[in-house]
Amino acid sequence: VVYKGGVNIKASGTASASVTYKGEGWGQEKAIIEGTETITTSWTQCASAADCAGNPHWGNIYYTALPADMGSIFTQFFQNTNPLFISEDPNPADRLNFDRIEEFHSVPYTNVTPISVADSAVFTQADSSYWVGATIGLWVLGNVIEYREITAYDPTNQRVTFSATNNPPHTDRDGYYAVFNHLGLIDEPGELVMDKVSNRLYVWAVQAPAQGEFSAVRDGAGLFLLDKDFVTIEGFIIRRAGSTGSAPSI
């Protein structure tokens, strides 16, 4: 049996009488708690480079309607069991470790402010709307990277602008940044873009879109155990579940 969503555990047990949630013993297999929602809308192949922000790989890219209420651009998507990842430049060596600053673009600290970054090697496009809507990940201090949506792009000064970071960037060492979630950055299978302007989800699929199921992890899936004691959970398979909320989850 597959259950979509989550279980909010509301009561604690005691030292002598714990509360047990059992996912097996009622049939031949374990119960599955599934954290994703299936994408059922149809897919369309990009018709040209112009249809895909000039991307030279346009023939490999498909799009569909962006599922409603998508929040973070780092929402996890899947094609069948294959994880899909947000487009990023530079490409990380390991998609699960996408925030390693040693793999980011570097620029002199004089090119970085709390609201902008200039880079003559990356921001070279003539169209002032080209980078608007993408996300920049900017290293500000220690192991802190702040993510901001790009709100303006100045081609003359090769500078992107965004809302102010909570922490000011360093003024005595190089700055480091990466750009995420831009259609022009999709350059290998398994990458995607959540375009909230066109309300489209773009994907260079691991397999052709007709082959298998696409899904997205939804907040509120799994087993939630906020301030609960003496609770035993056994016999479940918890698959592709997670939460961005405050409740501890499994």
PDB file of C-alpha atoms in Angstrom:
ATOM      1  CA  VAL A   1       0.000   0.000   0.000  1.00  0.00           C
ATOM      2  CA  VAL A   2       1.308   3.469  -0.899  1.00  0.00           C
ATOM      3  CA  TYR A   3       0.186   6.471   1.146  1.00  0.00           C
ATOM      4  CA  LYS A   4       0.722   9.962  -0.251  1.00  0.00           C
ATOM      5  CA  GLY A   5       1.501  12.656   2.317  1.00  0.00           C
ATOM      6  CA  GLY A   6       2.413  12.431   5.965  1.00  0.00           C
ATOM      7  CA  VAL A   7       1.456  11.324   9.457  1.00  0.00           C
ATOM      8  CA  ASN A   8       1.448  13.923  12.225  1.00  0.00           C
ATOM      9  CA  ILE A   9       2.059  12.071  15.485  1.00  0.00           C
ATOM     10  CA  LYS A  10       0.126  13.949  18.170  1.00  0.00           C
ATOM     11  CA  ALA A  11       0.622  11.922  21.336  1.00  0.00           C
ATOM     12  CA  SER A  12       3.538  10.581  23.352  1.00  0.00           C
ATOM     13  CA  GLY A  13       3.745   7.261  25.059  1.00  0.00           C
ATOM     14  CA  THR A  14       5.261   6.553  28.455  1.00  0.00           C
ATOM     15  CA  ALA A  15       8.300   4.629  29.657  1.00  0.00           C
ATOM     16  CA  SER A  16       6.112   1.623  30.385  1.00  0.00           C
ATOM     17  CA  ALA A  17       3.734   1.965  27.434  1.00  0.00           C
ATOM     18  CA  SER A  18       5.188   3.358  24.253  1.00  0.00           C
ATOM     19  CA  VAL A  19       3.064   4.201  21.239  1.00  0.00           C
ATOM     20  CA  THR A  20       3.909   2.036  18.231  1.00  0.00           C
ATOM     21  CA  TYR A  21       3.217   2.808  14.575  1.00  0.00           C
ATOM     22  CA  LYS A  22       3.486  -0.362  12.498  1.00  0.00           C
ATOM     23  CA  GLY A  23       3.793  -0.436   8.730  1.00  0.00           C
ATOM     24  CA  GLU A  24       3.904  -4.184   8.313  1.00  0.00           C
ATOM     25  CA  GLY A  25       2.045  -7.249   9.504  1.00  0.00           C
ATOM     26  CA  TRP A  26      -1.200  -6.375   7.734  1.00  0.00           C
ATOM     27  CA  GLY A  27      -0.339  -7.867   4.350  1.00  0.00           C
ATOM     28  CA  GLN A  28       2.500  -9.233   2.272  1.00  0.00           C
ATOM     29  CA  GLU A  29       4.568  -6.037   2.077  1.00  0.00           C
ATOM     30  CA  LYS A  30       5.501  -2.983   4.109  1.00  0.00           C
ATOM     31  CA  ALA A  31       3.437   0.169   3.854  1.00  0.00           C
ATOM     32  CA  ILE A  32       5.048   2.953   1.830  1.00  0.00           C
ATOM     33  CA  ILE A  33       4.767   6.642   2.716  1.00  0.00           C
ATOM     34  CA  GLU A  34       5.435   8.514  -0.524  1.00  0.00           C
ATOM     35  CA  GLY A  35       6.485  12.151  -0.373  1.00  0.00           C
ATOM     36  CA  THR A  36       6.096  13.162  -4.007  1.00  0.00           C
ATOM     37  CA  GLU A  37       3.231  14.422  -6.098  1.00  0.00           C
ATOM     38  CA  THR A  38       3.006  13.133  -9.669  1.00  0.00           C
ATOM     39  CA  ILE A  39       3.164  15.661 -12.496  1.00  0.00           C
ATOM     40  CA  THR A  40       0.362  14.742 -14.885  1.00  0.00           C
ATOM     41  CA  THR A  41       0.473  17.605 -17.411  1.00  0.00           C
ATOM     42  CA  SER A  42       1.753  16.932 -20.923  1.00  0.00           C
ATOM     43  CA  TRP A  43       5.284  17.747 -22.107  1.00  0.00           C
ATOM     44  CA  THR A  44       6.292  19.840 -25.135  1.00  0.00           C
ATOM     45  CA  GLN A  45       9.713  19.797 -26.783  1.00  0.00           C
ATOM     46  CA  CYS A  46      11.388  23.183 -27.297  1.00  0.00           C
ATOM     47  CA  ALA A  47      10.945  24.140 -30.945  1.00  0.00           C
ATOM     48  CA  SER A  48      14.134  26.201 -31.333  1.00  0.00           C
ATOM     49  CA  ALA A  49      16.948  27.875 -29.432  1.00  0.00           C
ATOM     50  CA  ALA A  50      14.804  31.019 -29.285  1.00  0.00           C
ATOM     51  CA  ASP A  51      12.151  28.934 -27.487  1.00  0.00           C
ATOM     52  CA  CYS A  52      14.756  28.080 -24.810  1.00  0.00           C
ATOM     53  CA  ALA A  53      16.582  31.356 -24.021  1.00  0.00           C
ATOM     54  CA  GLY A  54      19.109  30.656 -26.765  1.00  0.00           C
ATOM     55  CA  ASN A  55      20.167  27.362 -25.200  1.00  0.00           C
ATOM     56  CA  PRO A  56      22.220  25.334 -27.742  1.00  0.00           C
ATOM     57  CA  HIS A  57      20.820  22.128 -26.226  1.00  0.00           C
ATOM     58  CA  TRP A  58      17.222  23.150 -26.977  1.00  0.00           C
ATOM     59  CA  GLY A  59      16.492  19.895 -28.830  1.00  0.00           C
ATOM     60  CA  ASN A  60      16.916  17.964 -25.555  1.00  0.00           C
ATOM     61  CA  ILE A  61      14.749  20.263 -23.439  1.00  0.00           C
ATOM     62  CA  TYR A  62      11.040  19.786 -22.762  1.00  0.00           C
ATOM     63  CA  TYR A  63       8.594  21.849 -20.747  1.00  0.00           C
ATOM     64  CA  THR A  64       5.272  21.484 -18.995  1.00  0.00           C
ATOM     65  CA  ALA A  65       3.135  23.606 -16.705  1.00  0.00           C
ATOM     66  CA  LEU A  66       4.854  24.401 -13.406  1.00  0.00           C
ATOM     67  CA  PRO A  67       2.982  22.599 -10.602  1.00  0.00           C
ATOM     68  CA  ALA A  68       0.993  24.945  -8.391  1.00  0.00           C
ATOM     69  CA  ASP A  69       2.417  26.262  -5.123  1.00  0.00           C
ATOM     70  CA  MET A  70       6.022  25.429  -5.902  1.00  0.00           C
ATOM     71  CA  GLY A  71       8.171  27.210  -3.327  1.00  0.00           C
ATOM     72  CA  SER A  72      11.949  26.898  -3.230  1.00  0.00           C
ATOM     73  CA  ILE A  73      13.877  26.445  -6.462  1.00  0.00           C
ATOM     74  CA  PHE A  74      15.651  23.634  -4.623  1.00  0.00           C
ATOM     75  CA  THR A  75      12.467  21.558  -4.489  1.00  0.00           C
ATOM     76  CA  GLN A  76      13.495  18.000  -5.332  1.00  0.00           C
ATOM     77  CA  PHE A  77      12.083  16.562  -8.568  1.00  0.00           C
ATOM     78  CA  PHE A  78      12.357  13.021  -9.892  1.00  0.00           C
ATOM     79  CA  GLN A  79      11.965  11.181 -13.173  1.00  0.00           C
ATOM     80  CA  ASN A  80      11.020   7.715 -12.017  1.00  0.00           C
ATOM     81  CA  THR A  81      13.655   7.202  -9.285  1.00  0.00           C
ATOM     82  CA  ASN A  82      16.244   9.481 -10.912  1.00  0.00           C
ATOM     83  CA  PRO A  83      16.724  12.789  -9.058  1.00  0.00           C
ATOM     84  CA  LEU A  84      16.613  15.986 -11.123  1.00  0.00           C
ATOM     85  CA  PHE A  85      18.510  19.122 -10.088  1.00  0.00           C
ATOM     86  CA  ILE A  86      18.178  22.847 -10.638  1.00  0.00           C
ATOM     87  CA  SER A  87      20.460  24.262 -13.343  1.00  0.00           C
ATOM     88  CA  GLU A  88      23.641  25.835 -11.990  1.00  0.00           C
ATOM     89  CA  ASP A  89      26.680  27.656 -13.315  1.00  0.00           C
ATOM     90  CA  PRO A  90      29.365  26.556 -12.751  1.00  0.00           C
ATOM     91  CA  ASN A  91      28.236  22.926 -12.770  1.00  0.00           C
ATOM     92  CA  PRO A  92      29.136  21.268  -9.457  1.00  0.00           C
ATOM     93  CA  ALA A  93      31.143  18.062  -9.473  1.00  0.00           C
ATOM     94  CA  ASP A  94      28.521  16.538  -7.165  1.00  0.00           C
ATOM     95  CA  ARG A  95      24.939  17.774  -7.564  1.00  0.00           C
ATOM     96  CA  LEU A  96      24.206  17.041  -3.931  1.00  0.00           C
ATOM     97  CA  ASN A  97      27.025  19.393  -2.912  1.00  0.00           C
ATOM     98  CA  PHE A  98      25.989  22.351  -5.036  1.00  0.00           C
ATOM     99  CA  ASP A  99      27.221  25.019  -2.614  1.00  0.00           C
ATOM    100  CA  ARG A 100      30.982  24.417  -2.521  1.00  0.00           C
ATOM    101  CA  ILE A 101      32.513  27.868  -3.021  1.00  0.00           C
ATOM    102  CA  GLU A 102      35.727  26.418  -4.390  1.00  0.00           C
ATOM    103  CA  GLU A 103      33.630  25.471  -7.443  1.00  0.00           C
ATOM    104  CA  PHE A 104      31.902  28.886  -7.713  1.00  0.00           C
ATOM    105  CA  HIS A 105      32.836  31.802  -9.940  1.00  0.00           C
ATOM    106  CA  SER A 106      35.339  34.131  -8.267  1.00  0.00           C
ATOM    107  CA  VAL A 107      35.546  37.893  -8.718  1.00  0.00           C
ATOM    108  CA  PRO A 108      37.502  40.652  -6.972  1.00  0.00           C
ATOM    109  CA  TYR A 109      35.789  41.880  -3.818  1.00  0.00           C
ATOM    110  CA  THR A 110      35.414  45.291  -5.448  1.00  0.00           C
ATOM    111  CA  ASN A 111      32.913  43.670  -7.865  1.00  0.00           C
ATOM    112  CA  VAL A 112      30.615  42.562  -5.035  1.00  0.00           C
ATOM    113  CA  THR A 113      28.166  44.583  -2.943  1.00  0.00           C
ATOM    114  CA  PRO A 114      25.281  43.464  -0.711  1.00  0.00           C
ATOM    115  CA  ILE A 115      22.916  44.054  -3.676  1.00  0.00           C
ATOM    116  CA  SER A 116      24.972  43.283  -6.793  1.00  0.00           C
ATOM    117  CA  VAL A 117      27.731  41.326  -8.507  1.00  0.00           C
ATOM    118  CA  ALA A 118      29.669  42.327 -11.626  1.00  0.00           C
ATOM    119  CA  ASP A 119      31.514  39.792 -13.768  1.00  0.00           C
ATOM    120  CA  SER A 120      32.744  40.571 -17.280  1.00  0.00           C
ATOM    121  CA  ALA A 121      33.378  36.878 -17.954  1.00  0.00           C
ATOM    122  CA  VAL A 122      29.829  35.666 -17.174  1.00  0.00           C
ATOM    123  CA  PHE A 123      27.367  38.535 -17.558  1.00  0.00           C
ATOM    124  CA  THR A 124      28.064  39.159 -21.238  1.00  0.00           C
ATOM    125  CA  GLN A 125      24.568  39.119 -22.770  1.00  0.00           C
ATOM    126  CA  ALA A 126      23.193  42.259 -24.441  1.00  0.00           C
ATOM    127  CA  ASP A 127      19.565  41.707 -23.372  1.00  0.00           C
ATOM    128  CA  SER A 128      18.857  43.565 -20.112  1.00  0.00           C
ATOM    129  CA  SER A 129      16.183  41.030 -19.178  1.00  0.00           C
ATOM    130  CA  TYR A 130      18.371  37.969 -19.731  1.00  0.00           C
ATOM    131  CA  TRP A 131      19.292  37.214 -16.095  1.00  0.00           C
ATOM    132  CA  VAL A 132      16.145  38.574 -14.461  1.00  0.00           C
ATOM    133  CA  GLY A 133      14.356  35.828 -12.537  1.00  0.00           C
ATOM    134  CA  ALA A 134      17.424  33.630 -12.097  1.00  0.00           C
ATOM    135  CA  THR A 135      18.858  33.081  -8.614  1.00  0.00           C
ATOM    136  CA  ILE A 136      22.319  34.002  -7.392  1.00  0.00           C
ATOM    137  CA  GLY A 137      24.027  32.187  -4.535  1.00  0.00           C
ATOM    138  CA  LEU A 138      26.530  34.595  -2.954  1.00  0.00           C
ATOM    139  CA  TRP A 139      29.138  33.677  -0.368  1.00  0.00           C
ATOM    140  CA  VAL A 140      29.024  36.287   2.380  1.00  0.00           C
ATOM    141  CA  LEU A 141      30.945  34.859   5.340  1.00  0.00           C
ATOM    142  CA  GLY A 142      32.188  31.608   6.871  1.00  0.00           C
ATOM    143  CA  ASN A 143      30.058  28.823   5.467  1.00  0.00           C
ATOM    144  CA  VAL A 144      27.113  31.136   4.749  1.00  0.00           C
ATOM    145  CA  ILE A 145      25.759  31.437   1.209  1.00  0.00           C
ATOM    146  CA  GLU A 146      22.730  33.658   0.694  1.00  0.00           C
ATOM    147  CA  TYR A 147      20.361  33.090  -2.218  1.00  0.00           C
ATOM    148  CA  ARG A 148      18.583  35.960  -3.941  1.00  0.00           C
ATOM    149  CA  GLU A 149      16.453  36.270  -7.050  1.00  0.00           C
ATOM    150  CA  ILE A 150      18.051  38.533  -9.651  1.00  0.00           C
ATOM    151  CA  THR A 151      15.793  41.539 -10.203  1.00  0.00           C
ATOM    152  CA  ALA A 152      17.823  43.572 -12.728  1.00  0.00           C
ATOM    153  CA  TYR A 153      20.710  43.191 -15.146  1.00  0.00           C
ATOM    154  CA  ASP A 154      22.884  46.003 -16.521  1.00  0.00           C
ATOM    155  CA  PRO A 155      24.610  44.784 -19.714  1.00  0.00           C
ATOM    156  CA  THR A 156      26.765  47.893 -19.958  1.00  0.00           C
ATOM    157  CA  ASN A 157      28.388  47.333 -16.572  1.00  0.00           C
ATOM    158  CA  GLN A 158      27.908  43.552 -16.690  1.00  0.00           C
ATOM    159  CA  ARG A 159      26.264  43.621 -13.281  1.00  0.00           C
ATOM    160  CA  VAL A 160      23.253  41.809 -11.797  1.00  0.00           C
ATOM    161  CA  THR A 161      21.207  43.268  -8.945  1.00  0.00           C
ATOM    162  CA  PHE A 162      19.151  41.607  -6.205  1.00  0.00           C
ATOM    163  CA  SER A 163      17.675  42.365  -2.784  1.00  0.00           C
ATOM    164  CA  ALA A 164      20.239  43.042  -0.065  1.00  0.00           C
ATOM    165  CA  THR A 165      21.917  40.127   1.670  1.00  0.00           C
ATOM    166  CA  ASN A 166      21.488  39.806   5.420  1.00  0.00           C
ATOM    167  CA  ASN A 167      25.256  39.767   5.870  1.00  0.00           C
ATOM    168  CA  PRO A 168      27.634  42.077   3.985  1.00  0.00           C
ATOM    169  CA  PRO A 169      30.146  40.326   1.698  1.00  0.00           C
ATOM    170  CA  HIS A 170      33.844  40.411   2.522  1.00  0.00           C
ATOM    171  CA  THR A 171      35.768  43.544   1.591  1.00  0.00           C
ATOM    172  CA  ASP A 172      39.256  42.070   1.938  1.00  0.00           C
ATOM    173  CA  ARG A 173      39.161  38.935  -0.232  1.00  0.00           C
ATOM    174  CA  ASP A 174      37.681  37.638  -3.475  1.00  0.00           C
ATOM    175  CA  GLY A 175      33.949  37.099  -3.776  1.00  0.00           C
ATOM    176  CA  TYR A 176      32.390  33.780  -4.807  1.00  0.00           C
ATOM    177  CA  TYR A 177      29.018  33.157  -6.416  1.00  0.00           C
ATOM    178  CA  ALA A 178      27.020  30.767  -8.590  1.00  0.00           C
ATOM    179  CA  VAL A 179      23.921  31.329 -10.706  1.00  0.00           C
ATOM    180  CA  PHE A 180      20.945  28.980 -10.481  1.00  0.00           C
ATOM    181  CA  ASN A 181      17.619  28.375 -12.199  1.00  0.00           C
ATOM    182  CA  HIS A 182      18.204  29.904 -15.628  1.00  0.00           C
ATOM    183  CA  LEU A 183      17.061  28.234 -18.830  1.00  0.00           C
ATOM    184  CA  GLY A 184      20.278  29.123 -20.631  1.00  0.00           C
ATOM    185  CA  LEU A 185      22.280  27.161 -18.047  1.00  0.00           C
ATOM    186  CA  ILE A 186      20.763  23.730 -18.725  1.00  0.00           C
ATOM    187  CA  ASP A 187      23.658  21.853 -20.278  1.00  0.00           C
ATOM    188  CA  GLU A 188      23.385  18.206 -19.226  1.00  0.00           C
ATOM    189  CA  PRO A 189      20.734  15.537 -18.595  1.00  0.00           C
ATOM    190  CA  GLY A 190      19.003  15.734 -15.232  1.00  0.00           C
ATOM    191  CA  GLU A 191      18.856  19.542 -15.010  1.00  0.00           C
ATOM    192  CA  LEU A 192      15.704  21.614 -14.709  1.00  0.00           C
ATOM    193  CA  VAL A 193      14.443  25.189 -14.382  1.00  0.00           C
ATOM    194  CA  MET A 194      11.392  26.466 -12.541  1.00  0.00           C
ATOM    195  CA  ASP A 195      10.359  29.500 -14.609  1.00  0.00           C
ATOM    196  CA  LYS A 196       7.777  31.369 -12.564  1.00  0.00           C
ATOM    197  CA  VAL A 197       7.421  34.099 -15.218  1.00  0.00           C
ATOM    198  CA  SER A 198       6.214  31.742 -17.956  1.00  0.00           C
ATOM    199  CA  ASN A 199       4.837  29.301 -15.346  1.00  0.00           C
ATOM    200  CA  ARG A 200       6.780  26.474 -16.961  1.00  0.00           C
ATOM    201  CA  LEU A 201       8.959  23.649 -15.711  1.00  0.00           C
ATOM    202  CA  TYR A 202      11.822  22.978 -18.141  1.00  0.00           C
ATOM    203  CA  VAL A 203      13.755  19.695 -18.031  1.00  0.00           C
ATOM    204  CA  TRP A 204      16.568  17.981 -19.886  1.00  0.00           C
ATOM    205  CA  ALA A 205      15.229  14.590 -18.942  1.00  0.00           C
ATOM    206  CA  VAL A 206      17.330  11.590 -18.001  1.00  0.00           C
ATOM    207  CA  GLN A 207      15.046   9.638 -20.332  1.00  0.00           C
ATOM    208  CA  ALA A 208      12.526  10.905 -22.889  1.00  0.00           C
ATOM    209  CA  PRO A 209       9.596  12.496 -21.005  1.00  0.00           C
ATOM    210  CA  ALA A 210       7.232   9.825 -22.300  1.00  0.00           C
ATOM    211  CA  GLN A 211       9.262   7.220 -20.429  1.00  0.00           C
ATOM    212  CA  GLY A 212       8.062   7.070 -16.864  1.00  0.00           C
ATOM    213  CA  GLU A 213       6.747   9.311 -14.135  1.00  0.00           C
ATOM    214  CA  PHE A 214       7.800  12.824 -13.159  1.00  0.00           C
ATOM    215  CA  SER A 215       7.163  13.915  -9.578  1.00  0.00           C
ATOM    216  CA  ALA A 216       8.029  16.620  -7.054  1.00  0.00           C
ATOM    217  CA  VAL A 217       8.592  16.342  -3.313  1.00  0.00           C
ATOM    218  CA  ARG A 218       5.879  18.144  -1.388  1.00  0.00           C
ATOM    219  CA  ASP A 219       6.315  19.704   2.033  1.00  0.00           C
ATOM    220  CA  GLY A 220       4.500  17.848   4.793  1.00  0.00           C
ATOM    221  CA  ALA A 221       5.347  14.291   3.774  1.00  0.00           C
ATOM    222  CA  GLY A 222       6.783  11.691   6.118  1.00  0.00           C
ATOM    223  CA  LEU A 223       6.324  11.096   9.844  1.00  0.00           C
ATOM    224  CA  PHE A 224       6.350  14.168  12.102  1.00  0.00           C
ATOM    225  CA  LEU A 225       7.478  13.904  15.718  1.00  0.00           C
ATOM    226  CA  LEU A 226       7.560  17.327  17.351  1.00  0.00           C
ATOM    227  CA  ASP A 227       8.186  17.056  21.131  1.00  0.00           C
ATOM    228  CA  LYS A 228       6.988  13.450  21.288  1.00  0.00           C
ATOM    229  CA  ASP A 229       8.532  10.796  23.538  1.00  0.00           C
ATOM    230  CA  PHE A 230       8.386   7.015  23.747  1.00  0.00           C
ATOM    231  CA  VAL A 231       7.199   6.560  20.182  1.00  0.00           C
ATOM    232  CA  THR A 232       8.239   3.488  18.171  1.00  0.00           C
ATOM    233  CA  ILE A 233       8.036   3.441  14.374  1.00  0.00           C
ATOM    234  CA  GLU A 234       8.659   0.191  12.558  1.00  0.00           C
ATOM    235  CA  GLY A 235       7.989  -1.561   9.303  1.00  0.00           C
ATOM    236  CA  PHE A 236       7.449   1.455   7.010  1.00  0.00           C
ATOM    237  CA  ILE A 237       9.222   2.360   3.817  1.00  0.00           C
ATOM    238  CA  ILE A 238       9.476   6.156   3.716  1.00  0.00           C
ATOM    239  CA  ARG A 239      10.280   7.239   0.194  1.00  0.00           C
ATOM    240  CA  ARG A 240      11.232  10.636  -1.216  1.00  0.00           C
ATOM    241  CA  ALA A 241       9.810  12.571   1.729  1.00  0.00           C
ATOM    242  CA  GLY A 242      10.910  15.730   3.453  1.00  0.00           C
ATOM    243  CA  SER A 243       9.883  18.972   5.085  1.00  0.00           C
ATOM    244  CA  THR A 244      10.985  22.590   5.062  1.00  0.00           C
ATOM    245  CA  GLY A 245       8.991  23.293   8.191  1.00  0.00           C
ATOM    246  CA  SER A 246      10.020  23.284  11.852  1.00  0.00           C
ATOM    247  CA  ALA A 247       8.652  19.873  12.814  1.00  0.00           C
ATOM    248  CA  PRO A 248      11.251  17.095  13.044  1.00  0.00           C
ATOM    249  CA  SER A 249      10.413  14.555  10.383  1.00  0.00           C
ATOM    250  CA  ILE A 250      11.445  11.137   9.195  1.00  0.00           C
TER     251      ILE A 250
END
